[in-house]
């Protein structure tokens, strides 16, 4: 198996493996956790939008299924 190249700081940030509070042993702050969560949610939304663009039929079926689940859900 070929050796993997070192990951750039941007890739480490995206993967959540940053050099920082976790390495030193200090607990991460709420602000850091919220920032990482916001970035994750942005990436997740972007991935869903991309999937919907490249597979429009599957996206439509998924939307219809979700709507049916919501209509039949009892409060």
mmCIF file of N, CA and C in Angstrom:
data_model
loop_
_atom_site.group_PDB
_atom_site.id
_atom_site.type_symbol
_atom_site.label_atom_id
_atom_site.label_comp_id
_atom_site.label_asym_id
_atom_site.label_seq_id
_atom_site.Cartn_x
_atom_site.Cartn_y
_atom_site.Cartn_z
ATOM 1 N N UNK A 1 0.834 -1.181 0.000
ATOM 2 C CA UNK A 1 0.000 0.000 0.000
ATOM 3 C C UNK A 1 0.879 1.244 0.000
ATOM 4 N N UNK A 2 0.653 2.220 -0.867
ATOM 5 C CA UNK A 2 1.513 3.389 -0.889
ATOM 6 C C UNK A 2 1.314 4.246 0.352
ATOM 7 N N UNK A 3 2.389 4.929 0.720
ATOM 8 C CA UNK A 3 2.315 5.817 1.878
ATOM 9 C C UNK A 3 1.399 6.987 1.576
ATOM 10 N N UNK A 4 0.607 7.351 2.569
ATOM 11 C CA UNK A 4 -0.277 8.502 2.397
ATOM 12 C C UNK A 4 0.514 9.779 2.628
ATOM 13 N N UNK A 5 0.165 10.787 1.860
ATOM 14 C CA UNK A 5 0.808 12.079 2.052
ATOM 15 C C UNK A 5 0.285 12.710 3.326
ATOM 16 N N UNK A 6 1.085 13.629 3.873
ATOM 17 C CA UNK A 6 0.648 14.363 5.050
ATOM 18 C C UNK A 6 -0.573 15.194 4.703
ATOM 19 N N UNK A 7 -1.511 15.275 5.631
ATOM 20 C CA UNK A 7 -2.714 16.052 5.383
ATOM 21 C C UNK A 7 -2.461 17.519 5.694
ATOM 22 N N UNK A 8 -3.051 18.373 4.875
ATOM 23 C CA UNK A 8 -2.873 19.803 5.078
ATOM 24 C C UNK A 8 -3.669 20.258 6.295
ATOM 25 N N UNK A 9 -3.345 21.431 6.844
ATOM 26 C CA UNK A 9 -4.120 21.940 7.983
ATOM 27 C C UNK A 9 -5.598 22.101 7.663
ATOM 28 N N UNK A 10 -5.925 22.459 6.392
ATOM 29 C CA UNK A 10 -7.325 22.593 6.016
ATOM 30 C C UNK A 10 -8.035 21.242 6.080
ATOM 31 N N UNK A 11 -7.347 20.192 5.617
ATOM 32 C CA UNK A 11 -7.947 18.859 5.673
ATOM 33 C C UNK A 11 -8.118 18.407 7.120
ATOM 34 N N UNK A 12 -7.128 18.690 7.963
ATOM 35 C CA UNK A 12 -7.235 18.318 9.365
ATOM 36 C C UNK A 12 -8.392 19.055 10.024
ATOM 37 N N UNK A 13 -8.558 20.345 9.691
ATOM 38 C CA UNK A 13 -9.661 21.130 10.245
ATOM 39 C C UNK A 13 -10.988 20.527 9.825
ATOM 40 N N UNK A 14 -11.107 20.152 8.529
ATOM 41 C CA UNK A 14 -12.342 19.569 8.020
ATOM 42 C C UNK A 14 -12.636 18.249 8.717
ATOM 43 N N UNK A 15 -11.602 17.490 9.016
ATOM 44 C CA UNK A 15 -11.792 16.195 9.664
ATOM 45 C C UNK A 15 -11.962 16.316 11.176
ATOM 46 N N UNK A 16 -11.758 17.524 11.707
ATOM 47 C CA UNK A 16 -11.907 17.728 13.133
ATOM 48 C C UNK A 16 -10.692 17.309 13.928
ATOM 49 N N UNK A 17 -9.568 17.136 13.244
ATOM 50 C CA UNK A 17 -8.351 16.727 13.945
ATOM 51 C C UNK A 17 -7.367 17.884 13.955
ATOM 52 N N UNK A 18 -7.675 18.885 14.713
ATOM 53 C CA UNK A 18 -6.824 20.061 14.727
ATOM 54 C C UNK A 18 -5.807 19.951 15.843
ATOM 55 N N UNK A 19 -4.725 20.637 15.680
ATOM 56 C CA UNK A 19 -3.736 20.753 16.742
ATOM 57 C C UNK A 19 -4.272 21.816 17.684
ATOM 58 N N UNK A 20 -4.505 21.485 18.911
ATOM 59 C CA UNK A 20 -5.056 22.506 19.784
ATOM 60 C C UNK A 20 -5.432 21.964 21.134
ATOM 61 N N UNK A 21 -6.577 22.377 21.613
ATOM 62 C CA UNK A 21 -7.000 22.086 22.974
ATOM 63 C C UNK A 21 -7.039 20.585 23.261
ATOM 64 N N UNK A 22 -7.482 19.779 22.297
ATOM 65 C CA UNK A 22 -7.572 18.340 22.549
ATOM 66 C C UNK A 22 -6.196 17.723 22.774
ATOM 67 N N UNK A 23 -5.211 18.215 22.061
ATOM 68 C CA UNK A 23 -3.867 17.645 22.190
ATOM 69 C C UNK A 23 -3.236 18.007 23.520
ATOM 70 N N UNK A 24 -3.488 19.203 24.005
ATOM 71 C CA UNK A 24 -2.868 19.657 25.244
ATOM 72 C C UNK A 24 -3.548 19.027 26.449
ATOM 73 N N UNK A 25 -4.775 18.583 26.267
ATOM 74 C CA UNK A 25 -5.500 17.971 27.358
ATOM 75 C C UNK A 25 -6.521 18.907 27.957
ATOM 76 N N UNK A 26 -6.649 20.093 27.417
ATOM 77 C CA UNK A 26 -7.652 21.028 27.915
ATOM 78 C C UNK A 26 -8.981 20.713 27.237
ATOM 79 N N UNK A 27 -10.070 20.825 27.986
ATOM 80 C CA UNK A 27 -11.369 20.590 27.346
ATOM 81 C C UNK A 27 -11.668 21.684 26.330
ATOM 82 N N UNK A 28 -12.362 21.313 25.261
ATOM 83 C CA UNK A 28 -12.669 22.316 24.254
ATOM 84 C C UNK A 28 -13.747 23.254 24.774
ATOM 85 N N UNK A 29 -13.708 24.481 24.324
ATOM 86 C CA UNK A 29 -14.681 25.463 24.784
ATOM 87 C C UNK A 29 -15.991 25.293 24.018
ATOM 88 N N UNK A 30 -17.044 25.880 24.570
ATOM 89 C CA UNK A 30 -18.345 25.821 23.898
ATOM 90 C C UNK A 30 -18.278 26.490 22.535
ATOM 91 N N UNK A 31 -17.529 27.581 22.440
ATOM 92 C CA UNK A 31 -17.418 28.292 21.162
ATOM 93 C C UNK A 31 -16.772 27.406 20.100
ATOM 94 N N UNK A 32 -15.719 26.664 20.483
ATOM 95 C CA UNK A 32 -15.060 25.759 19.522
ATOM 96 C C UNK A 32 -16.021 24.656 19.084
ATOM 97 N N UNK A 33 -16.752 24.112 20.038
ATOM 98 C CA UNK A 33 -17.698 23.043 19.714
ATOM 99 C C UNK A 33 -18.799 23.559 18.789
ATOM 100 N N UNK A 34 -19.323 24.751 19.082
ATOM 101 C CA UNK A 34 -20.366 25.328 18.225
ATOM 102 C C UNK A 34 -19.841 25.619 16.828
ATOM 103 N N UNK A 35 -18.593 26.100 16.742
ATOM 104 C CA UNK A 35 -18.001 26.394 15.436
ATOM 105 C C UNK A 35 -17.833 25.113 14.618
ATOM 106 N N UNK A 36 -17.343 24.053 15.265
ATOM 107 C CA UNK A 36 -17.179 22.782 14.559
ATOM 108 C C UNK A 36 -18.530 22.215 14.140
ATOM 109 N N UNK A 37 -19.548 22.339 15.003
ATOM 110 C CA UNK A 37 -20.881 21.843 14.681
ATOM 111 C C UNK A 37 -21.483 22.621 13.514
ATOM 112 N N UNK A 38 -21.314 23.939 13.519
ATOM 113 C CA UNK A 38 -21.840 24.763 12.427
ATOM 114 C C UNK A 38 -21.178 24.375 11.107
ATOM 115 N N UNK A 39 -19.857 24.131 11.136
ATOM 116 C CA UNK A 39 -19.153 23.734 9.920
ATOM 117 C C UNK A 39 -19.646 22.376 9.441
ATOM 118 N N UNK A 40 -19.856 21.453 10.366
ATOM 119 C CA UNK A 40 -20.364 20.129 10.009
ATOM 120 C C UNK A 40 -21.738 20.240 9.350
ATOM 121 N N UNK A 41 -22.615 21.056 9.941
ATOM 122 C CA UNK A 41 -23.961 21.190 9.387
ATOM 123 C C UNK A 41 -23.934 21.848 8.009
ATOM 124 N N UNK A 42 -23.018 22.811 7.799
ATOM 125 C CA UNK A 42 -22.878 23.412 6.461
ATOM 126 C C UNK A 42 -22.430 22.367 5.453
ATOM 127 N N UNK A 43 -21.439 21.554 5.841
ATOM 128 C CA UNK A 43 -20.948 20.504 4.941
ATOM 129 C C UNK A 43 -22.043 19.480 4.640
ATOM 130 N N UNK A 44 -22.819 19.126 5.647
ATOM 131 C CA UNK A 44 -23.888 18.162 5.464
ATOM 132 C C UNK A 44 -24.948 18.697 4.502
ATOM 133 N N UNK A 45 -25.317 19.955 4.670
ATOM 134 C CA UNK A 45 -26.298 20.569 3.780
ATOM 135 C C UNK A 45 -25.779 20.618 2.354
ATOM 136 N N UNK A 46 -24.504 20.972 2.205
ATOM 137 C CA UNK A 46 -23.891 21.030 0.876
ATOM 138 C C UNK A 46 -23.902 19.645 0.218
ATOM 139 N N UNK A 47 -23.587 18.620 0.996
ATOM 140 C CA UNK A 47 -23.570 17.260 0.453
ATOM 141 C C UNK A 47 -24.970 16.827 0.026
ATOM 142 N N UNK A 48 -25.979 17.166 0.826
ATOM 143 C CA UNK A 48 -27.354 16.809 0.449
ATOM 144 C C UNK A 48 -27.780 17.519 -0.826
ATOM 145 N N UNK A 49 -27.431 18.809 -0.930
ATOM 146 C CA UNK A 49 -27.790 19.560 -2.141
ATOM 147 C C UNK A 49 -27.117 18.961 -3.373
ATOM 148 N N UNK A 50 -25.858 18.569 -3.234
ATOM 149 C CA UNK A 50 -25.135 17.958 -4.347
ATOM 150 C C UNK A 50 -25.792 16.639 -4.743
ATOM 151 N N UNK A 51 -26.129 15.821 -3.748
ATOM 152 C CA UNK A 51 -26.778 14.541 -4.037
ATOM 153 C C UNK A 51 -28.116 14.756 -4.740
ATOM 154 N N UNK A 52 -28.864 15.747 -4.289
ATOM 155 C CA UNK A 52 -30.156 16.032 -4.922
ATOM 156 C C UNK A 52 -29.983 16.492 -6.366
ATOM 157 N N UNK A 53 -28.917 17.230 -6.653
ATOM 158 C CA UNK A 53 -28.681 17.691 -8.024
ATOM 159 C C UNK A 53 -28.275 16.557 -8.946
ATOM 160 N N UNK A 54 -27.463 15.628 -8.449
ATOM 161 C CA UNK A 54 -26.968 14.571 -9.335
ATOM 162 C C UNK A 54 -27.914 13.380 -9.417
ATOM 163 N N UNK A 55 -28.874 13.271 -8.468
ATOM 164 C CA UNK A 55 -29.848 12.182 -8.504
ATOM 165 C C UNK A 55 -31.248 12.751 -8.272
ATOM 166 N N UNK A 56 -31.757 13.517 -9.238
ATOM 167 C CA UNK A 56 -33.033 14.204 -9.010
ATOM 168 C C UNK A 56 -34.208 13.260 -8.771
ATOM 169 N N UNK A 57 -34.236 12.120 -9.437
ATOM 170 C CA UNK A 57 -35.364 11.198 -9.252
ATOM 171 C C UNK A 57 -35.366 10.646 -7.828
ATOM 172 N N UNK A 58 -34.208 10.237 -7.353
ATOM 173 C CA UNK A 58 -34.117 9.703 -5.992
ATOM 174 C C UNK A 58 -34.472 10.784 -4.966
ATOM 175 N N UNK A 59 -34.059 12.028 -5.245
ATOM 176 C CA UNK A 59 -34.369 13.131 -4.330
ATOM 177 C C UNK A 59 -35.870 13.373 -4.273
ATOM 178 N N UNK A 60 -36.532 13.296 -5.422
ATOM 179 C CA UNK A 60 -37.986 13.512 -5.458
ATOM 180 C C UNK A 60 -38.704 12.422 -4.667
ATOM 181 N N UNK A 61 -38.287 11.175 -4.854
ATOM 182 C CA UNK A 61 -38.899 10.064 -4.121
ATOM 183 C C UNK A 61 -38.682 10.239 -2.619
ATOM 184 N N UNK A 62 -37.491 10.657 -2.240
ATOM 185 C CA UNK A 62 -37.203 10.860 -0.820
ATOM 186 C C UNK A 62 -38.072 11.976 -0.242
ATOM 187 N N UNK A 63 -38.265 13.052 -1.021
ATOM 188 C CA UNK A 63 -39.136 14.142 -0.558
ATOM 189 C C UNK A 63 -40.563 13.662 -0.378
ATOM 190 N N UNK A 64 -41.063 12.867 -1.336
ATOM 191 C CA UNK A 64 -42.417 12.354 -1.235
ATOM 192 C C UNK A 64 -42.580 11.412 -0.033
ATOM 193 N N UNK A 65 -41.592 10.567 0.205
ATOM 194 C CA UNK A 65 -41.646 9.675 1.369
ATOM 195 C C UNK A 65 -41.672 10.463 2.671
ATOM 196 N N UNK A 66 -40.815 11.485 2.722
ATOM 197 C CA UNK A 66 -40.750 12.310 3.926
ATOM 198 C C UNK A 66 -42.093 13.010 4.159
ATOM 199 N N UNK A 67 -42.692 13.537 3.091
ATOM 200 C CA UNK A 67 -43.992 14.201 3.218
ATOM 201 C C UNK A 67 -45.052 13.217 3.712
ATOM 202 N N UNK A 68 -45.014 11.998 3.216
ATOM 203 C CA UNK A 68 -45.980 10.987 3.655
ATOM 204 C C UNK A 68 -45.774 10.665 5.138
ATOM 205 N N UNK A 69 -44.540 10.531 5.550
ATOM 206 C CA UNK A 69 -44.264 10.283 6.972
ATOM 207 C C UNK A 69 -44.788 11.424 7.827
ATOM 208 N N UNK A 70 -44.583 12.646 7.373
ATOM 209 C CA UNK A 70 -45.036 13.798 8.151
ATOM 210 C C UNK A 70 -46.572 13.854 8.215
ATOM 211 N N UNK A 71 -47.244 13.493 7.126
ATOM 212 C CA UNK A 71 -48.709 13.511 7.126
ATOM 213 C C UNK A 71 -49.289 12.448 8.057
ATOM 214 N N UNK A 72 -48.618 11.308 8.172
ATOM 215 C CA UNK A 72 -49.177 10.211 8.968
ATOM 216 C C UNK A 72 -48.672 10.224 10.404
ATOM 217 N N UNK A 73 -47.778 11.158 10.742
ATOM 218 C CA UNK A 73 -47.249 11.232 12.117
ATOM 219 C C UNK A 73 -48.313 11.806 13.036
ATOM 220 N N UNK A 74 -48.504 11.181 14.177
ATOM 221 C CA UNK A 74 -49.502 11.664 15.135
ATOM 222 C C UNK A 74 -48.802 12.434 16.245
ATOM 223 N N UNK A 75 -49.294 13.613 16.545
ATOM 224 C CA UNK A 75 -48.733 14.436 17.617
ATOM 225 C C UNK A 75 -49.227 13.951 18.917
#
